[in-house]
């Protein structure tokens, strides 16, 4: 019987389960999808029951594929910032409100004002109260759904709801708590003074632990549901945007990561909680104790390519594969013959914290073809990564190379665009495409002392590919980038008016 660690990641569109042997071999992985609901403009929701059903299926698939195994420990990960509101019986009161939901601008502003303005808010938490953070969602629920808020017992992030189903324990850990906007990342504890100023109740928030601490054990009912043994320890785990850095080998200061999943992320490990002067770069607690995690998160990366595929590439038959779109992009040229794409399909968080931001193709001409449009979408996503890289540099955070992960890392064309535009080597590591599920399994192994520490666990991931920047292509991109950077400031007023127009006629 092979001893292994089980990582479970509740993503935005699917649950991934992964079994990792104690020699760091991936024994099996599986992904099971679920739907996302957008009932109104700027609203994005999901049914928690879908997470549990998908997790059960994914775990069953990896156990079947791996054969005879002994699961030593379970690590959890999941999409961050989501509000899973539970009643006194710990049942969901309503669909979960997801990280990319943009409804709570007024509530985010109200919390900032209650704190005494942005500088005071940053003193409380180290971070802005961004639209989409759990804190703003809680206040939105209090103000707009009082019938549900009055029944609220506890507010959990998605992975922590899975923890409750597995163990019966109500808990979270420092990385996911950081993303609520109600957590003091410097002291690694709830910002109780801010919570009170905002008119919220600290009792609605779970106990918080360091990420590798065991926070519960699989109970008998969950063991029967998931086909695993009762008593298996379940660690705190981590929010997906943080813990996936472990799966990419980025855990020590001086290293940097990009992720192209549904969202786009630029991240770096820190040995102290640096200040982001305007709060656009988020500084969270790392899954490694006494380390922190700086990141910029764009709401639009692989999700923009999925939109392009499903909407603009849809014909009479099935839309083309993502690989086919990347191949088409490779037939165009750097700069896509003068075509730029602003990727803000779901509003934006970083570099522009603006829920009214909108996407656009700029420079369209009759001579542009499918290859140019495809390449402009890939390049538009990387322009956004470059914006975040610039913000990181303003904080003194940089790296000579970048480890990339997420679905976008599978494309050699997209990796080369990153290398040329970011101006540094871009590499992938074995298993990094497995994302946060791998990070969760590695962290579970550290908790069980399979590996002595997180740095050792990260060192087990060998390099697979490396793209180096091309000087000629980089020069072309710098010219395009100068134009790209002018577009958002020029269009932001129009975006706001278009958003107001779109909301006319929406149901109350």
CSV table of C-alpha atoms in Angstrom, one decimal:
chain,number,residue,atom,x,y,z
A,1,UNK,CA,0.0,0.0,0.0
A,2,UNK,CA,1.5,3.3,-1.1
A,3,UNK,CA,1.5,6.2,1.5
A,4,UNK,CA,0.3,9.5,0.0
A,5,UNK,CA,-1.1,12.9,0.6
A,6,UNK,CA,-4.4,14.1,-0.8
A,7,UNK,CA,-4.8,17.7,-2.0
A,8,UNK,CA,-8.2,19.0,-2.9
A,9,UNK,CA,-8.7,22.4,-4.6
A,10,UNK,CA,-12.1,24.0,-5.0
A,11,UNK,CA,-11.5,26.2,-8.0
A,12,UNK,CA,-13.9,28.6,-9.7
A,13,UNK,CA,-15.0,26.2,-12.4
A,14,UNK,CA,-13.9,22.8,-11.1
A,15,UNK,CA,-12.7,20.8,-8.1
A,16,UNK,CA,-9.3,19.1,-8.5
A,17,UNK,CA,-8.1,16.2,-6.4
A,18,UNK,CA,-4.5,15.0,-6.4
A,19,UNK,CA,-2.7,12.1,-4.7
A,20,UNK,CA,1.0,12.7,-4.1
A,21,UNK,CA,3.4,10.0,-3.0
A,22,UNK,CA,5.9,10.6,-0.2
A,23,UNK,CA,8.6,10.7,-2.9
A,24,UNK,CA,6.7,13.6,-4.5
A,25,UNK,CA,5.4,11.6,-7.5
A,26,UNK,CA,1.9,12.5,-8.6
A,27,UNK,CA,0.0,9.2,-8.4
A,28,UNK,CA,-3.3,10.5,-9.9
A,29,UNK,CA,-5.2,13.7,-10.4
A,30,UNK,CA,-8.8,14.4,-11.5
A,31,UNK,CA,-10.9,17.4,-12.1
A,32,UNK,CA,-14.7,17.7,-12.0
A,33,UNK,CA,-16.5,20.8,-13.1
A,34,UNK,CA,-19.5,22.7,-11.9
A,35,UNK,CA,-21.5,25.7,-13.1
A,36,UNK,CA,-21.1,29.4,-12.2
A,37,UNK,CA,-24.2,31.5,-12.0
A,38,UNK,CA,-24.4,35.2,-13.1
A,39,UNK,CA,-28.0,36.1,-12.2
A,40,UNK,CA,-27.4,39.9,-12.6
A,41,UNK,CA,-24.9,42.3,-14.0
A,42,UNK,CA,-21.7,42.1,-11.8
A,43,UNK,CA,-23.1,39.1,-9.8
A,44,UNK,CA,-21.2,35.8,-9.7
A,45,UNK,CA,-22.5,33.0,-7.5
A,46,UNK,CA,-22.2,29.2,-7.0
A,47,UNK,CA,-24.0,26.5,-5.1
A,48,UNK,CA,-21.9,25.0,-2.3
A,49,UNK,CA,-23.6,21.7,-2.9
A,50,UNK,CA,-21.9,21.6,-6.3
A,51,UNK,CA,-18.5,21.9,-4.6
A,52,UNK,CA,-19.2,18.9,-2.4
A,53,UNK,CA,-20.6,16.7,-5.2
A,54,UNK,CA,-17.6,17.5,-7.4
A,55,UNK,CA,-15.1,16.9,-4.5
A,56,UNK,CA,-16.6,13.5,-3.9
A,57,UNK,CA,-16.4,12.6,-7.6
A,58,UNK,CA,-12.8,13.9,-7.9
A,59,UNK,CA,-11.6,12.1,-4.8
A,60,UNK,CA,-13.3,8.8,-6.0
A,61,UNK,CA,-11.6,9.1,-9.4
A,62,UNK,CA,-8.1,9.6,-8.0
A,63,UNK,CA,-8.5,6.8,-5.5
A,64,UNK,CA,-9.6,4.5,-8.2
A,65,UNK,CA,-6.8,5.5,-10.5
A,66,UNK,CA,-4.1,5.2,-7.9
A,67,UNK,CA,-5.1,1.8,-6.6
A,68,UNK,CA,-4.1,0.7,-3.1
A,69,UNK,CA,-3.1,3.8,-1.2
A,70,UNK,CA,-3.0,5.0,2.4
A,71,UNK,CA,-3.9,8.7,2.7
A,72,UNK,CA,-1.7,10.2,5.5
A,73,UNK,CA,-3.2,13.7,5.5
A,74,UNK,CA,-5.5,16.0,3.5
A,75,UNK,CA,-4.6,19.5,2.4
A,76,UNK,CA,-7.3,21.9,1.2
A,77,UNK,CA,-7.3,24.8,-1.1
A,78,UNK,CA,-9.9,26.9,-2.8
A,79,UNK,CA,-10.9,30.1,-4.6
A,80,UNK,CA,-10.5,33.0,-2.2
A,81,UNK,CA,-12.8,35.8,-0.9
A,82,UNK,CA,-16.0,33.8,-1.5
A,83,UNK,CA,-18.8,34.3,1.1
A,84,UNK,CA,-20.4,31.0,2.1
A,85,UNK,CA,-23.0,32.1,4.7
A,86,UNK,CA,-24.2,29.4,7.1
A,87,UNK,CA,-27.1,29.3,9.5
A,88,UNK,CA,-27.2,28.0,13.0
A,89,UNK,CA,-27.2,24.4,11.7
A,90,UNK,CA,-24.3,25.2,9.4
A,91,UNK,CA,-26.4,25.0,6.3
A,92,UNK,CA,-25.9,27.5,3.4
A,93,UNK,CA,-28.3,30.3,3.6
A,94,UNK,CA,-27.9,31.3,0.0
A,95,UNK,CA,-25.6,30.6,-3.0
A,96,UNK,CA,-22.0,31.5,-2.3
A,97,UNK,CA,-20.9,34.9,-3.6
A,98,UNK,CA,-17.6,34.4,-5.4
A,99,UNK,CA,-14.3,36.3,-5.6
A,100,UNK,CA,-15.1,37.9,-9.0
A,101,UNK,CA,-18.5,39.2,-8.0
A,102,UNK,CA,-18.5,43.0,-8.3
A,103,UNK,CA,-21.7,44.0,-6.6
A,104,UNK,CA,-20.3,45.5,-3.4
A,105,UNK,CA,-18.4,48.7,-4.4
A,106,UNK,CA,-20.6,50.8,-2.1
A,107,UNK,CA,-20.0,48.5,0.9
A,108,UNK,CA,-16.2,48.3,0.3
A,109,UNK,CA,-16.1,52.1,0.2
A,110,UNK,CA,-18.2,52.3,3.4
A,111,UNK,CA,-15.7,50.0,5.3
A,112,UNK,CA,-12.8,52.2,4.1
A,113,UNK,CA,-14.6,55.3,5.3
A,114,UNK,CA,-15.5,53.6,8.6
A,115,UNK,CA,-11.8,52.9,9.1
A,116,UNK,CA,-11.0,56.6,8.6
A,117,UNK,CA,-9.9,56.5,5.0
A,118,UNK,CA,-7.4,54.3,3.0
A,119,UNK,CA,-4.3,55.1,5.1
A,120,UNK,CA,-6.1,54.1,8.3
A,121,UNK,CA,-7.5,51.0,6.7
A,122,UNK,CA,-4.0,49.9,5.5
A,123,UNK,CA,-2.9,50.4,9.1
A,124,UNK,CA,-5.6,48.0,10.3
A,125,UNK,CA,-5.1,45.3,7.8
A,126,UNK,CA,-2.3,46.0,5.4
A,127,UNK,CA,-4.7,45.8,2.4
A,128,UNK,CA,-7.4,47.7,0.7
A,129,UNK,CA,-11.0,46.6,1.1
A,130,UNK,CA,-11.2,45.5,-2.5
A,131,UNK,CA,-14.5,44.9,-4.2
A,132,UNK,CA,-15.0,41.1,-4.1
A,133,UNK,CA,-13.4,40.7,-0.6
A,134,UNK,CA,-15.4,38.8,1.9
A,135,UNK,CA,-15.8,41.8,4.2
A,136,UNK,CA,-17.6,43.9,1.6
A,137,UNK,CA,-19.8,40.9,0.8
A,138,UNK,CA,-20.8,40.5,4.5
A,139,UNK,CA,-21.8,44.2,4.7
A,140,UNK,CA,-23.7,43.9,1.4
A,141,UNK,CA,-25.6,41.0,2.8
A,142,UNK,CA,-26.3,42.9,6.0
A,143,UNK,CA,-27.7,45.9,4.0
A,144,UNK,CA,-29.5,44.2,1.2
A,145,UNK,CA,-30.5,40.7,2.5
A,146,UNK,CA,-31.3,41.3,6.2
A,147,UNK,CA,-33.6,38.3,6.2
A,148,UNK,CA,-30.5,36.1,5.6
A,149,UNK,CA,-28.1,38.1,7.6
A,150,UNK,CA,-30.2,37.8,10.7
A,151,UNK,CA,-29.9,34.0,10.4
A,152,UNK,CA,-26.1,34.1,9.8
A,153,UNK,CA,-24.1,31.9,12.2
A,154,UNK,CA,-20.7,31.9,10.4
A,155,UNK,CA,-19.2,33.1,7.2
A,156,UNK,CA,-16.7,30.7,5.6
A,157,UNK,CA,-14.6,30.8,2.5
A,158,UNK,CA,-15.2,27.9,0.0
A,159,UNK,CA,-12.5,25.5,1.1
A,160,UNK,CA,-13.4,26.0,4.7
A,161,UNK,CA,-16.9,24.9,4.0
A,162,UNK,CA,-15.4,21.7,2.6
A,163,UNK,CA,-13.4,21.4,5.8
A,164,UNK,CA,-16.6,21.6,7.8
A,165,UNK,CA,-18.2,18.8,5.6
A,166,UNK,CA,-15.1,16.6,6.1
A,167,UNK,CA,-14.4,17.2,9.8
A,168,UNK,CA,-17.4,19.0,11.4
A,169,UNK,CA,-14.9,21.8,12.4
A,170,UNK,CA,-15.4,25.5,11.8
A,171,UNK,CA,-12.0,27.0,11.0
A,172,UNK,CA,-9.9,28.9,8.6
A,173,UNK,CA,-6.2,29.6,8.2
A,174,UNK,CA,-4.1,32.8,7.7
A,175,UNK,CA,-3.8,32.9,3.9
A,176,UNK,CA,-7.5,32.7,3.2
A,177,UNK,CA,-8.3,35.0,6.2
A,178,UNK,CA,-6.0,37.6,4.7
A,179,UNK,CA,-8.3,37.8,1.7
A,180,UNK,CA,-11.4,38.7,3.7
A,181,UNK,CA,-10.1,42.3,4.1
A,182,UNK,CA,-10.9,41.9,7.8
A,183,UNK,CA,-7.5,40.4,8.8
A,184,UNK,CA,-4.4,42.0,10.2
A,185,UNK,CA,-1.7,40.4,8.1
A,186,UNK,CA,1.2,41.9,10.1
A,187,UNK,CA,-0.1,40.3,13.4
A,188,UNK,CA,-1.6,37.3,11.6
A,189,UNK,CA,-5.0,37.7,13.5
A,190,UNK,CA,-8.5,39.1,12.9
A,191,UNK,CA,-8.6,42.9,12.8
A,192,UNK,CA,-11.3,43.1,15.5
A,193,UNK,CA,-11.2,46.9,15.8
A,194,UNK,CA,-11.9,47.3,12.1
A,195,UNK,CA,-14.6,44.7,12.2
A,196,UNK,CA,-16.4,46.6,14.9
A,197,UNK,CA,-16.0,50.0,13.1
A,198,UNK,CA,-17.5,48.4,10.0
A,199,UNK,CA,-20.6,47.4,12.0
A,200,UNK,CA,-19.8,43.7,11.5
A,201,UNK,CA,-19.6,41.0,14.2
A,202,UNK,CA,-16.4,39.1,14.9
A,203,UNK,CA,-18.5,36.2,16.1
A,204,UNK,CA,-19.4,35.5,12.5
A,205,UNK,CA,-15.8,34.7,11.6
A,206,UNK,CA,-14.1,31.3,12.3
A,207,UNK,CA,-11.1,30.5,14.4
A,208,UNK,CA,-7.9,31.1,12.4
A,209,UNK,CA,-4.8,28.9,12.4
A,210,UNK,CA,-1.5,28.7,10.6
A,211,UNK,CA,-1.8,26.9,7.3
A,212,UNK,CA,0.0,23.7,8.1
A,213,UNK,CA,-1.7,23.2,11.5
A,214,UNK,CA,-4.1,20.2,11.7
A,215,UNK,CA,-7.6,21.8,12.0
A,216,UNK,CA,-9.7,18.6,12.2
A,217,UNK,CA,-10.0,14.9,11.3
A,218,UNK,CA,-12.3,13.2,8.9
A,219,UNK,CA,-15.4,12.1,10.7
A,220,UNK,CA,-17.3,8.9,10.1
A,221,UNK,CA,-20.1,10.4,7.9
A,222,UNK,CA,-17.6,12.2,5.7
A,223,UNK,CA,-15.5,9.0,5.4
A,224,UNK,CA,-18.5,7.2,4.0
A,225,UNK,CA,-19.3,10.0,1.7
A,226,UNK,CA,-15.8,10.3,0.2
A,227,UNK,CA,-14.6,6.7,0.4
A,228,UNK,CA,-11.7,7.5,2.7
A,229,UNK,CA,-10.7,6.4,6.2
A,230,UNK,CA,-12.1,8.1,9.2
A,231,UNK,CA,-9.6,9.9,11.4
A,232,UNK,CA,-7.4,11.3,8.6
A,233,UNK,CA,-6.0,14.7,9.7
A,234,UNK,CA,-7.0,17.7,7.7
A,235,UNK,CA,-4.6,20.7,7.7
A,236,UNK,CA,-5.5,24.4,7.4
A,237,UNK,CA,-4.4,24.5,3.8
A,238,UNK,CA,-4.4,27.7,1.9
A,239,UNK,CA,-6.2,30.1,-0.5
A,240,UNK,CA,-5.5,29.0,-4.0
A,241,UNK,CA,-3.7,32.2,-5.1
A,242,UNK,CA,-1.2,31.7,-2.2
A,243,UNK,CA,-0.8,28.0,-1.9
A,244,UNK,CA,-0.3,27.5,-5.7
A,245,UNK,CA,3.0,29.3,-5.3
A,246,UNK,CA,4.3,26.4,-3.3
A,247,UNK,CA,3.3,24.1,-6.2
A,248,UNK,CA,5.3,26.3,-8.5
A,249,UNK,CA,8.4,26.2,-6.3
A,250,UNK,CA,8.0,29.9,-5.3
A,251,UNK,CA,8.3,30.1,-1.5
A,252,UNK,CA,11.6,31.9,-0.8
A,253,UNK,CA,12.1,35.7,-1.0
A,254,UNK,CA,13.7,36.7,-4.4
A,255,UNK,CA,11.5,34.4,-6.4
A,256,UNK,CA,8.4,35.4,-8.4
A,257,UNK,CA,5.5,33.6,-10.0
A,258,UNK,CA,2.9,34.3,-12.7
A,259,UNK,CA,-0.3,32.3,-12.9
A,260,UNK,CA,-2.7,32.3,-15.9
A,261,UNK,CA,-5.8,30.5,-14.6
A,262,UNK,CA,-9.3,32.0,-14.7
A,263,UNK,CA,-7.6,35.0,-13.0
A,264,UNK,CA,-4.1,36.3,-13.7
A,265,UNK,CA,-1.6,36.6,-10.8
A,266,UNK,CA,1.9,38.0,-10.2
A,267,UNK,CA,3.2,36.9,-6.9
A,268,UNK,CA,6.3,36.8,-4.7
A,269,UNK,CA,7.3,35.5,-1.3
A,270,UNK,CA,8.4,37.9,1.3
A,271,UNK,CA,10.2,37.5,4.7
A,272,UNK,CA,8.4,40.6,6.1
A,273,UNK,CA,5.1,42.3,5.4
A,274,UNK,CA,6.0,45.1,3.0
A,275,UNK,CA,3.7,48.0,2.6
A,276,UNK,CA,2.0,48.6,-0.7
A,277,UNK,CA,1.7,52.4,-0.8
A,278,UNK,CA,-1.7,52.5,-2.5
A,279,UNK,CA,-2.8,49.0,-1.6
A,280,UNK,CA,-3.1,47.8,-5.2
A,281,UNK,CA,-0.6,45.0,-4.5
A,282,UNK,CA,-2.1,42.7,-1.9
A,283,UNK,CA,0.2,41.5,1.0
A,284,UNK,CA,-1.2,38.3,2.6
A,285,UNK,CA,0.1,35.8,5.1
A,286,UNK,CA,2.0,33.0,3.4
A,287,UNK,CA,1.2,29.4,4.0
A,288,UNK,CA,4.7,29.2,5.5
A,289,UNK,CA,4.7,30.6,9.0
A,290,UNK,CA,6.5,33.9,9.4
A,291,UNK,CA,6.5,34.6,5.7
A,292,UNK,CA,4.2,36.7,3.7
A,293,UNK,CA,3.0,36.8,0.1
A,294,UNK,CA,2.7,39.8,-2.2
A,295,UNK,CA,0.5,39.5,-5.2
A,296,UNK,CA,-1.4,41.4,-7.8
A,297,UNK,CA,-4.6,39.7,-9.1
A,298,UNK,CA,-6.3,40.5,-12.3
A,299,UNK,CA,-9.8,39.2,-12.6
A,300,UNK,CA,-9.3,38.5,-16.3
A,301,UNK,CA,-6.7,36.0,-17.7
A,302,UNK,CA,-7.6,32.5,-18.8
A,303,UNK,CA,-11.2,33.6,-18.3
A,304,UNK,CA,-10.7,36.2,-21.1
A,305,UNK,CA,-9.5,33.5,-23.5
A,306,UNK,CA,-12.4,31.3,-22.5
A,307,UNK,CA,-14.8,34.1,-23.4
A,308,UNK,CA,-13.0,34.7,-26.7
A,309,UNK,CA,-13.3,31.0,-27.5
A,310,UNK,CA,-16.9,30.6,-26.5
A,311,UNK,CA,-18.2,33.9,-27.9
A,312,UNK,CA,-16.1,35.1,-30.8
A,313,UNK,CA,-14.8,31.8,-32.0
A,314,UNK,CA,-18.1,29.9,-31.8
A,315,UNK,CA,-19.5,28.9,-35.2
A,316,UNK,CA,-21.9,26.2,-36.4
A,317,UNK,CA,-19.8,23.5,-34.6
A,318,UNK,CA,-17.8,23.2,-31.5
A,319,UNK,CA,-15.6,26.1,-30.6
A,320,UNK,CA,-11.8,25.6,-31.3
A,321,UNK,CA,-9.7,24.1,-28.6
A,322,UNK,CA,-7.5,26.4,-26.5
A,323,UNK,CA,-4.5,24.8,-28.2
A,324,UNK,CA,-5.8,25.7,-31.6
A,325,UNK,CA,-6.3,29.3,-30.5
A,326,UNK,CA,-2.7,29.4,-29.2
A,327,UNK,CA,-1.5,27.9,-32.5
A,328,UNK,CA,-3.4,30.6,-34.4
A,329,UNK,CA,-1.8,33.3,-32.2
A,330,UNK,CA,1.6,31.9,-33.1
A,331,UNK,CA,0.9,32.6,-36.8
A,332,UNK,CA,0.5,36.3,-36.0
A,333,UNK,CA,3.3,38.6,-35.0
A,334,UNK,CA,4.3,40.4,-31.8
A,335,UNK,CA,1.9,43.3,-31.4
A,336,UNK,CA,-0.8,41.5,-33.5
A,337,UNK,CA,-0.4,43.9,-36.4
A,338,UNK,CA,-1.3,46.9,-34.3
A,339,UNK,CA,-4.2,45.3,-32.4
A,340,UNK,CA,-4.5,45.7,-28.6
A,341,UNK,CA,-6.9,44.0,-26.2
A,342,UNK,CA,-8.0,45.4,-22.9
A,343,UNK,CA,-9.0,42.2,-20.9
A,344,UNK,CA,-11.3,43.8,-18.3
A,345,UNK,CA,-14.3,41.6,-19.0
A,346,UNK,CA,-15.3,41.3,-15.3
A,347,UNK,CA,-14.3,44.7,-14.2
A,348,UNK,CA,-10.8,44.7,-12.6
A,349,UNK,CA,-9.0,44.5,-9.4
A,350,UNK,CA,-5.3,45.0,-10.2
A,351,UNK,CA,-3.8,47.1,-11.7
A,352,UNK,CA,-7.0,49.1,-11.7
A,353,UNK,CA,-9.4,48.5,-8.7
A,354,UNK,CA,-12.5,49.3,-10.8
A,355,UNK,CA,-15.6,47.1,-11.1
A,356,UNK,CA,-16.8,49.3,-13.9
A,357,UNK,CA,-13.8,48.6,-16.2
A,358,UNK,CA,-14.7,47.0,-19.5
A,359,UNK,CA,-12.9,45.0,-22.2
A,360,UNK,CA,-12.1,46.3,-25.6
A,361,UNK,CA,-10.3,45.6,-28.9
A,362,UNK,CA,-8.4,48.7,-29.9
A,363,UNK,CA,-7.0,49.2,-33.4
A,364,UNK,CA,-9.3,46.8,-35.3
A,365,UNK,CA,-8.8,47.0,-39.0
A,366,UNK,CA,-10.3,45.0,-41.9
A,367,UNK,CA,-6.9,43.3,-42.5
A,368,UNK,CA,-6.9,41.8,-39.0
A,369,UNK,CA,-7.8,38.1,-39.0
A,370,UNK,CA,-8.5,35.3,-36.5
A,371,UNK,CA,-4.7,34.9,-35.7
A,372,UNK,CA,-4.3,38.6,-34.9
A,373,UNK,CA,-7.4,38.6,-32.6
A,374,UNK,CA,-6.1,35.4,-30.9
A,375,UNK,CA,-2.7,36.9,-30.3
A,376,UNK,CA,-4.1,40.2,-29.1
A,377,UNK,CA,-6.1,38.4,-26.4
A,378,UNK,CA,-3.0,36.5,-25.2
A,379,UNK,CA,-0.9,39.7,-25.2
A,380,UNK,CA,-3.6,41.7,-23.5
A,381,UNK,CA,-3.5,39.3,-20.5
A,382,UNK,CA,0.3,39.6,-20.3
A,383,UNK,CA,0.1,43.4,-20.6
A,384,UNK,CA,-2.0,43.2,-17.4
A,385,UNK,CA,0.7,40.9,-15.8
A,386,UNK,CA,3.3,43.5,-16.8
A,387,UNK,CA,1.3,46.2,-15.0
A,388,UNK,CA,1.4,44.2,-11.9
A,389,UNK,CA,5.1,43.5,-12.3
A,390,UNK,CA,5.7,47.3,-12.4
A,391,UNK,CA,3.8,47.7,-9.1
A,392,UNK,CA,5.9,45.0,-7.5
A,393,UNK,CA,9.0,46.7,-8.6
A,394,UNK,CA,7.8,50.0,-7.0
A,395,UNK,CA,7.8,48.0,-3.7
A,396,UNK,CA,11.4,46.8,-4.3
A,397,UNK,CA,10.3,43.3,-5.3
A,398,UNK,CA,11.8,41.8,-8.4
A,399,UNK,CA,13.3,38.6,-9.8
A,400,UNK,CA,15.6,37.6,-12.6
A,401,UNK,CA,13.3,34.7,-13.6
A,402,UNK,CA,9.6,33.9,-13.2
A,403,UNK,CA,8.0,30.5,-12.6
A,404,UNK,CA,4.7,30.3,-14.4
A,405,UNK,CA,1.7,28.0,-13.7
A,406,UNK,CA,-2.0,27.6,-14.4
A,407,UNK,CA,-3.6,26.5,-17.6
A,408,UNK,CA,-1.9,29.2,-19.6
A,409,UNK,CA,1.5,27.8,-18.7
A,410,UNK,CA,0.8,24.8,-21.0
A,411,UNK,CA,1.1,27.0,-24.1
A,412,UNK,CA,4.6,27.6,-25.3
A,413,UNK,CA,3.3,30.6,-27.3
A,414,UNK,CA,1.9,32.2,-24.2
A,415,UNK,CA,5.1,31.4,-22.2
A,416,UNK,CA,7.2,33.1,-24.8
A,417,UNK,CA,5.0,36.1,-24.9
A,418,UNK,CA,5.4,36.3,-21.1
A,419,UNK,CA,9.2,36.1,-21.4
A,420,UNK,CA,9.4,38.8,-24.1
A,421,UNK,CA,7.1,41.2,-22.4
A,422,UNK,CA,8.2,40.6,-18.8
A,423,UNK,CA,11.8,40.8,-19.9
A,424,UNK,CA,13.1,37.7,-18.0
A,425,UNK,CA,13.3,33.9,-18.2
A,426,UNK,CA,10.0,32.2,-17.8
A,427,UNK,CA,10.1,28.6,-16.6
A,428,UNK,CA,7.7,25.8,-15.6
A,429,UNK,CA,8.2,23.2,-13.0
A,430,UNK,CA,7.0,19.6,-12.9
A,431,UNK,CA,3.5,19.4,-11.5
A,432,UNK,CA,3.0,23.2,-11.5
A,433,UNK,CA,0.1,22.7,-14.0
A,434,UNK,CA,-1.7,20.9,-11.2
A,435,UNK,CA,-1.9,24.3,-9.4
A,436,UNK,CA,-3.2,24.7,-5.9
A,437,UNK,CA,-4.0,21.0,-5.4
A,438,UNK,CA,-0.3,20.2,-5.6
A,439,UNK,CA,0.5,22.9,-3.2
A,440,UNK,CA,-2.1,21.6,-0.8
A,441,UNK,CA,-0.7,18.1,-1.0
A,442,UNK,CA,2.9,19.3,-0.4
A,443,UNK,CA,1.8,21.4,2.6
A,444,UNK,CA,0.0,18.3,4.0
A,445,UNK,CA,3.3,16.4,3.7
A,446,UNK,CA,5.2,19.1,5.6
A,447,UNK,CA,2.6,19.0,8.3
A,448,UNK,CA,3.1,15.2,8.6
A,449,UNK,CA,6.9,15.7,8.6
A,450,UNK,CA,7.2,13.7,5.3
A,451,UNK,CA,9.4,16.7,4.4
A,452,UNK,CA,11.3,18.8,6.9
A,453,UNK,CA,10.0,22.2,5.8
A,454,UNK,CA,8.3,24.1,2.9
A,455,UNK,CA,11.6,25.0,1.3
A,456,UNK,CA,12.6,21.4,1.0
A,457,UNK,CA,9.2,20.5,-0.4
A,458,UNK,CA,9.4,23.2,-3.1
A,459,UNK,CA,12.9,21.9,-4.0
A,460,UNK,CA,11.4,18.6,-5.1
A,461,UNK,CA,9.9,20.1,-8.2
A,462,UNK,CA,12.4,20.0,-11.1
A,463,UNK,CA,12.4,22.5,-14.0
A,464,UNK,CA,10.6,21.4,-17.2
A,465,UNK,CA,10.7,24.2,-19.6
A,466,UNK,CA,12.4,27.6,-20.0
A,467,UNK,CA,11.7,30.5,-22.4
A,468,UNK,CA,14.1,33.3,-22.7
A,469,UNK,CA,13.3,36.9,-23.8
A,470,UNK,CA,14.0,37.9,-27.4
A,471,UNK,CA,15.5,41.5,-27.6
A,472,UNK,CA,13.9,42.3,-30.9
A,473,UNK,CA,10.4,41.1,-29.9
A,474,UNK,CA,10.8,42.9,-26.5
A,475,UNK,CA,11.4,46.2,-28.4
A,476,UNK,CA,8.2,45.8,-30.3
A,477,UNK,CA,6.3,45.1,-27.2
A,478,UNK,CA,7.6,48.1,-25.4
A,479,UNK,CA,6.2,50.3,-28.2
A,480,UNK,CA,2.8,48.6,-27.9
A,481,UNK,CA,2.9,48.8,-24.2
A,482,UNK,CA,3.3,52.5,-24.2
A,483,UNK,CA,0.0,52.8,-26.1
A,484,UNK,CA,-1.7,50.1,-23.9
A,485,UNK,CA,-0.9,52.0,-20.7
A,486,UNK,CA,-2.7,55.1,-22.1
A,487,UNK,CA,-6.0,53.3,-22.8
A,488,UNK,CA,-7.5,52.7,-19.4
A,489,UNK,CA,-7.1,56.3,-18.2
A,490,UNK,CA,-8.6,57.5,-21.5
A,491,UNK,CA,-11.6,55.1,-21.4
A,492,UNK,CA,-12.5,54.9,-17.7
A,493,UNK,CA,-15.2,57.5,-17.8
A,494,UNK,CA,-16.8,55.8,-20.8
A,495,UNK,CA,-16.6,52.5,-19.0
A,496,UNK,CA,-18.6,53.8,-16.0
A,497,UNK,CA,-21.3,55.3,-18.2
A,498,UNK,CA,-21.6,52.0,-20.2
A,499,UNK,CA,-21.9,50.1,-17.0
A,500,UNK,CA,-24.7,52.3,-15.8
A,501,UNK,CA,-26.5,51.8,-19.2
A,502,UNK,CA,-26.1,48.0,-19.0
A,503,UNK,CA,-27.8,48.0,-15.6
A,504,UNK,CA,-30.9,49.8,-16.8
A,505,UNK,CA,-33.8,47.3,-16.8
A,506,UNK,CA,-32.1,44.9,-14.4
A,507,UNK,CA,-34.4,43.3,-11.9
A,508,UNK,CA,-34.3,44.9,-8.4
